XYZ file of N, CA and C in Angstrom:
450
model
N 0.960 -1.339 0.061
C -0.246 -0.319 -0.403
C 0.971 1.167 -0.203
N 0.647 2.508 -0.910
C 0.996 3.418 -1.506
C 0.437 4.354 -0.346
N 0.687 4.430 0.524
C -0.036 6.037 1.527
C 0.668 7.514 1.952
N 2.831 7.439 1.584
C 2.429 8.342 1.739
C 3.751 8.725 0.904
N 3.204 8.186 -0.624
C 4.375 7.888 -1.662
C 4.408 9.342 -2.880
N 4.620 8.948 -3.728
C 5.288 10.439 -4.390
C 3.789 10.264 -5.758
N 3.119 11.372 -6.461
C 2.597 10.854 -7.883
C 3.093 11.587 -8.892
N 2.977 10.901 -10.017
C 3.255 11.837 -11.243
C 2.758 11.128 -12.091
N 2.174 12.352 -13.222
C 1.883 12.770 -14.200
C 2.553 12.497 -15.658
N 2.490 11.535 -16.603
C 2.803 11.528 -17.286
C 1.755 11.320 -18.834
N 2.218 12.637 -19.346
C 1.353 12.744 -20.387
C 1.949 12.084 -21.827
N 1.613 11.183 -22.302
C 2.039 10.282 -23.749
C 1.322 10.510 -24.807
N 1.371 10.494 -26.139
C 0.573 10.199 -27.025
C 0.758 9.532 -28.090
N 0.114 8.727 -28.579
C -0.341 8.047 -29.616
C 1.399 8.892 -30.310
N 1.958 7.993 -31.109
C 2.645 8.346 -32.435
C 2.075 8.805 -33.499
N 2.370 9.792 -33.613
C 1.691 10.600 -34.776
C 2.803 10.630 -36.462
N 2.536 10.532 -37.732
C 3.947 11.243 -38.766
C 4.556 9.601 -39.779
N 4.794 9.266 -40.629
C 5.467 8.255 -40.856
C 6.445 7.006 -40.389
N 7.124 8.388 -39.367
C 7.729 7.203 -38.507
C 7.563 6.701 -38.019
N 6.414 6.173 -37.592
C 5.567 4.429 -36.910
C 4.643 3.842 -38.115
N 4.467 3.335 -38.887
C 3.969 2.195 -38.930
C 2.430 1.938 -37.532
N 0.926 1.269 -38.062
C -0.134 1.266 -37.427
C 0.198 0.390 -36.584
N -0.157 0.225 -35.264
C 0.152 -1.685 -34.272
C -1.026 -1.629 -34.293
N -0.476 -3.329 -34.910
C -1.209 -4.115 -35.421
C -1.355 -5.148 -34.286
N -2.005 -5.760 -32.895
C -3.037 -6.188 -32.581
C -4.199 -7.404 -32.750
N -3.482 -9.007 -32.245
C -4.618 -10.148 -32.703
C -6.019 -9.110 -32.449
N -7.240 -9.106 -33.078
C -8.378 -9.128 -32.185
C -9.046 -10.332 -31.674
N -9.755 -10.522 -30.693
C -10.460 -11.419 -29.874
C -12.151 -11.028 -31.096
N -12.486 -12.359 -31.502
C -13.488 -11.949 -32.635
C -15.070 -12.510 -31.080
N -14.110 -12.380 -30.421
C -15.647 -13.239 -29.014
C -16.520 -11.426 -29.383
N -17.672 -11.256 -28.960
C -18.796 -10.247 -28.591
C -19.013 -9.890 -27.452
N -18.517 -10.605 -26.218
C -18.461 -10.643 -24.876
C -16.752 -9.511 -24.740
N -15.883 -9.902 -25.283
C -14.232 -9.855 -24.966
C -13.936 -9.089 -24.364
N -14.003 -7.460 -24.815
C -13.920 -6.435 -23.923
C -14.777 -6.697 -22.727
N -15.915 -6.648 -23.085
C -16.943 -6.356 -21.239
C -16.264 -7.002 -20.233
N -16.236 -8.540 -20.979
C -15.809 -9.456 -19.722
C -14.105 -9.437 -19.543
N -13.297 -9.117 -20.021
C -11.796 -8.446 -19.837
C -11.759 -7.272 -18.188
N -12.865 -6.336 -18.741
C -13.388 -5.511 -17.547
C -13.541 -5.687 -15.873
N -14.364 -6.955 -16.654
C -15.344 -7.531 -15.072
C -14.240 -8.741 -14.506
N -12.751 -9.297 -15.277
C -12.502 -10.279 -15.036
C -11.201 -10.210 -14.113
N -11.867 -10.785 -12.836
C -10.370 -10.458 -11.333
C -9.447 -10.986 -11.819
N -8.922 -11.269 -13.251
C -7.150 -11.561 -13.160
C -6.934 -10.945 -14.084
N -7.675 -10.036 -14.358
C -7.106 -8.543 -14.527
C -5.845 -8.105 -13.949
N -6.084 -8.575 -13.063
C -5.164 -7.357 -11.506
C -4.193 -8.437 -10.583
N -3.994 -9.618 -12.076
C -3.228 -10.571 -10.971
C -1.632 -9.950 -11.450
N -0.947 -10.668 -10.919
C 0.299 -10.327 -10.967
C 1.142 -11.159 -12.722
N 2.205 -10.110 -13.042
C 2.073 -10.800 -14.206
C 3.594 -12.171 -14.023
N 3.671 -13.023 -14.212
C 5.120 -13.835 -13.957
C 5.583 -14.067 -15.510
N 6.501 -13.086 -14.976
C 7.695 -12.666 -16.518
C 8.907 -13.027 -16.655
N 8.871 -14.704 -15.419
C 9.907 -15.214 -15.797
C 9.303 -16.657 -16.580
N 7.840 -16.515 -16.375
C 6.999 -17.872 -16.820
C 8.151 -18.873 -18.015
N 7.794 -20.079 -17.806
C 8.598 -20.458 -19.499
C 7.235 -21.340 -20.234
N 6.610 -21.705 -21.200
C 7.008 -23.018 -21.908
C 7.259 -24.281 -21.834
N 6.779 -24.928 -22.120
C 7.562 -26.792 -22.025
C 8.810 -26.364 -22.731
N 9.134 -25.819 -23.700
C 10.591 -25.541 -24.135
C 11.253 -24.836 -24.531
N 11.056 -24.463 -22.894
C 11.859 -23.005 -22.419
C 12.089 -21.684 -22.996
N 11.059 -20.995 -23.223
C 10.474 -20.316 -23.967
C 9.965 -19.289 -23.062
N 10.344 -18.174 -22.692
C 9.619 -17.116 -22.099
C 8.635 -17.149 -22.359
N 7.126 -17.118 -21.583
C 6.039 -16.703 -22.283
C 5.408 -15.147 -22.201
N 5.940 -14.374 -21.524
C 6.023 -12.940 -21.899
C 7.430 -12.519 -22.997
N 7.220 -11.668 -24.175
C 8.523 -11.615 -24.580
C 9.053 -10.504 -24.037
N 10.579 -10.786 -24.616
C 11.361 -10.097 -24.226
C 11.348 -8.650 -23.965
N 11.282 -8.481 -24.923
C 11.491 -6.763 -24.986
C 9.800 -6.107 -25.006
N 8.197 -6.696 -24.251
C 7.262 -6.874 -23.921
C 6.960 -5.820 -23.262
N 5.916 -4.752 -23.061
C 5.596 -4.013 -22.247
C 5.418 -3.681 -20.529
N 5.061 -5.172 -20.631
C 4.241 -5.932 -19.196
C 5.396 -6.020 -18.525
N 6.667 -6.908 -19.608
C 8.447 -7.151 -18.809
C 8.772 -5.932 -18.177
N 9.294 -4.359 -18.968
C 9.851 -3.540 -19.105
C 9.294 -3.257 -17.709
N 7.918 -2.651 -17.455
C 7.337 -1.807 -16.403
C 6.986 -3.075 -14.968
N 7.974 -4.389 -15.406
C 6.940 -5.431 -13.719
C 7.490 -5.583 -13.106
N 7.151 -5.034 -12.152
C 7.836 -4.668 -10.351
C 9.243 -5.886 -9.512
N 8.710 -6.757 -10.420
C 10.144 -8.449 -10.156
C 11.733 -7.412 -10.553
N 11.220 -6.515 -11.254
C 12.787 -6.301 -12.074
C 13.517 -5.080 -11.201
N 12.700 -4.324 -10.280
C 12.873 -3.255 -9.191
C 12.836 -4.149 -7.565
N 12.760 -4.643 -7.553
C 12.981 -6.061 -6.117
C 11.701 -5.737 -5.686
N 10.410 -5.811 -5.880
C 9.074 -5.676 -5.898
C 8.648 -4.413 -5.372
N 9.314 -3.473 -5.764
C 8.848 -2.214 -6.004
C 7.929 -1.875 -6.760
N 6.696 -0.892 -5.933
C 5.503 -0.781 -6.711
C 4.473 0.239 -7.131
N 4.038 0.422 -7.953
C 3.638 1.567 -8.801
C 2.275 1.449 -8.905
N 1.358 1.968 -8.547
C -0.142 2.315 -8.027
C -0.108 2.736 -9.780
N -0.979 2.090 -10.398
C -0.381 2.980 -11.522
C -2.391 2.859 -12.944
N -1.807 3.634 -13.567
C -3.463 3.643 -14.640
C -3.337 4.963 -15.550
N -3.865 4.720 -16.883
C -3.327 5.233 -17.675
C -5.327 5.490 -18.242
N -5.329 6.705 -18.984
C -6.378 7.633 -18.988
C -6.687 8.314 -21.149
N -6.972 7.280 -21.159
C -7.299 7.687 -22.672
C -7.909 8.833 -23.054
N -7.874 9.952 -24.224
C -8.342 10.871 -24.407
C -8.900 10.899 -25.784
N -10.122 11.726 -26.144
C -9.945 11.814 -28.006
C -10.881 13.136 -28.162
N -9.550 14.233 -27.908
C -10.804 15.623 -28.302
C -10.755 16.343 -29.878
N -10.437 14.764 -31.074
C -10.307 15.273 -32.222
C -8.900 14.848 -32.833
N -9.050 14.065 -33.859
C -7.911 13.972 -34.591
C -6.216 14.288 -34.731
N -6.051 16.035 -33.950
C -4.684 16.174 -33.259
C -4.790 16.288 -32.250
N -5.351 15.493 -31.286
C -5.880 15.401 -30.355
C -6.582 14.338 -29.189
N -5.570 13.742 -29.643
C -5.639 12.142 -28.956
C -4.588 11.344 -27.997
N -4.881 10.508 -27.112
C -3.543 9.835 -26.249
C -3.854 9.503 -25.575
N -3.236 9.622 -23.901
C -3.286 8.967 -23.074
C -2.665 9.594 -22.059
N -3.046 9.824 -20.616
C -3.174 10.087 -19.395
C -2.107 9.242 -18.485
N -1.465 9.534 -18.429
C -0.751 8.382 -17.196
C -0.714 8.424 -15.746
N -1.176 8.806 -14.979
C -0.886 8.525 -13.460
C -0.522 7.453 -13.312
N 0.724 7.800 -11.790
C 1.509 6.498 -10.777
C 1.924 7.174 -9.693
N 1.097 6.257 -8.359
C 1.860 7.012 -7.505
C 2.747 5.633 -6.466
N 3.790 6.626 -6.555
C 4.431 5.404 -5.712
C 5.470 6.607 -4.531
N 6.410 5.044 -3.982
C 7.448 5.872 -2.942
C 8.182 6.795 -3.001
N 8.334 7.022 -4.054
C 9.925 7.630 -4.927
C 10.121 7.636 -6.284
N 10.199 8.745 -6.873
C 10.196 8.615 -8.663
C 12.089 8.064 -8.892
N 12.494 8.236 -8.663
C 13.668 7.603 -8.429
C 12.756 6.084 -9.409
N 12.443 5.041 -8.759
C 11.275 4.300 -9.401
C 11.095 4.427 -10.849
N 10.469 5.618 -10.637
C 9.471 5.597 -12.109
C 10.433 5.836 -13.449
N 11.663 6.790 -12.989
C 12.478 6.706 -14.261
C 13.725 6.427 -14.404
N 13.874 4.747 -13.070
C 14.044 3.873 -13.506
C 13.610 2.948 -14.340
N 12.354 2.947 -14.306
C 11.295 1.895 -14.861
C 11.576 2.284 -16.907
N 11.040 3.906 -16.864
C 10.407 4.992 -17.647
C 12.184 4.428 -18.686
N 13.292 4.899 -18.106
C 14.679 3.967 -18.969
C 14.677 2.530 -19.380
N 14.499 2.061 -18.591
C 14.563 -0.015 -19.197
C 13.411 0.100 -20.702
N 11.813 1.224 -20.312
C 11.119 1.076 -21.145
C 11.675 1.406 -22.600
N 12.269 2.699 -22.351
C 13.251 3.017 -23.754
C 13.829 2.023 -24.360
N 14.774 1.635 -23.601
C 15.794 0.539 -24.023
C 15.188 -0.837 -24.557
N 13.940 -1.203 -23.653
C 13.868 -2.446 -24.487
C 12.195 -2.975 -24.666
N 11.389 -2.041 -24.464
C 9.727 -2.085 -24.562
C 9.859 -1.443 -26.383
N 8.952 -2.373 -26.916
C 8.845 -2.624 -28.377
C 7.297 -1.876 -28.627
N 7.076 -0.820 -27.533
C 5.725 -0.291 -27.539
C 6.182 0.848 -27.723
N 7.144 1.414 -27.247
C 7.675 3.071 -26.878
C 7.570 3.847 -28.437
N 7.596 2.700 -29.060
C 8.169 3.568 -30.710
C 6.892 3.879 -31.194
N 5.564 3.450 -30.660
C 4.526 4.166 -31.302
C 3.996 5.038 -30.122
N 4.649 5.921 -29.031
C 4.784 6.384 -28.308
C 5.024 8.018 -28.414
N 4.833 8.918 -27.906
C 5.330 10.434 -28.449
C 4.663 11.096 -26.700
N 6.356 10.971 -26.081
C 6.548 11.984 -24.901
C 5.480 13.444 -25.090
N 4.742 14.286 -24.148
C 4.405 15.323 -24.436
C 4.693 16.432 -23.540
N 4.363 15.781 -21.926
C 5.012 16.436 -20.774
C 4.467 15.388 -19.344
N 5.160 16.115 -18.547
C 5.422 15.223 -16.846
C 5.508 15.704 -15.882
N 4.830 15.702 -14.711
C 5.044 16.445 -13.796
C 4.912 15.193 -12.833
N 5.853 16.045 -11.340
C 5.800 15.310 -10.115
C 4.774 15.838 -9.313
N 4.818 15.697 -7.941
C 3.935 16.372 -7.386
C 3.840 14.942 -6.178
N 4.102 15.578 -4.593
C 4.146 14.885 -3.271
C 2.454 14.694 -2.743
N 2.042 13.568 -2.239
C 0.915 13.408 -2.071
C 1.115 12.562 -0.004
N 0.239 14.013 0.856
C 0.482 13.763 2.564
C 0.215 12.515 2.681
N 1.155 11.697 3.847
C 0.287 11.017 4.369
C -1.016 11.065 4.954
N -1.580 10.169 4.697
C -3.222 10.004 5.510
C -3.180 10.231 6.528
N -4.169 11.261 7.353
C -3.768 11.121 9.219
C -4.799 10.384 9.380
N -4.076 9.574 10.685
C -4.520 8.384 12.042
C -5.446 9.522 12.313
N -5.977 9.115 13.386
C -7.097 9.185 14.072
C -6.260 10.330 15.587
N -6.664 11.667 15.216
C -6.318 12.695 15.909
C -5.062 13.480 16.342
N -4.164 12.718 14.577
C -3.644 13.709 14.320
C -3.922 14.584 13.400
N -2.819 15.575 12.956
C -3.936 16.784 11.861
C -2.438 15.964 10.420
N -3.195 17.262 9.432
C -2.399 16.381 8.550
C -0.834 16.767 8.143
N -0.466 16.199 7.674
C 0.932 16.208 7.869
C 2.000 16.307 9.333
N 1.508 15.790 9.938
C 1.836 15.637 11.326
C 2.809 14.445 11.597
N 2.588 13.926 10.754
C 4.358 12.682 10.686
C 5.627 12.526 9.992
N 5.474 13.979 9.025
C 6.210 14.729 8.104
C 7.251 15.045 8.986
N 8.677 14.565 8.049
C 9.803 14.933 8.448
C 10.382 16.814 9.341
N 10.603 17.191 10.270
C 10.775 19.086 10.172
C 11.706 19.682 9.393
């Protein structure tokens, strides 16, 4: 649980221009696939990035986004994260990414790893970032921020 961590906002937009081609992903033809995925409790399970097939190949590709961002590569350090897609017209589409963590150094480390190994990175264009401190919650009888070092 991250009670007294940092918050990072990182705006990223889908890549534009002819530098990259379209991202082709397999599509599940099952009519309820999207609705089912949104309510499937497995959606929040940890991904075993070290799992292998019986033939010894990694189940999760070595250059995948989920592997590059995985907490197991950071001694279990966690980020609570969420992406919010937006579409305000053909020239203003993208993703607002928000992550809460105890130390923004973790975010920088993951970003560097993703730049070096994440195949998804070539389809994104970074536009802006911000860091903000979130005060720890107050226990009963405490003032907000009382436990912060002086």
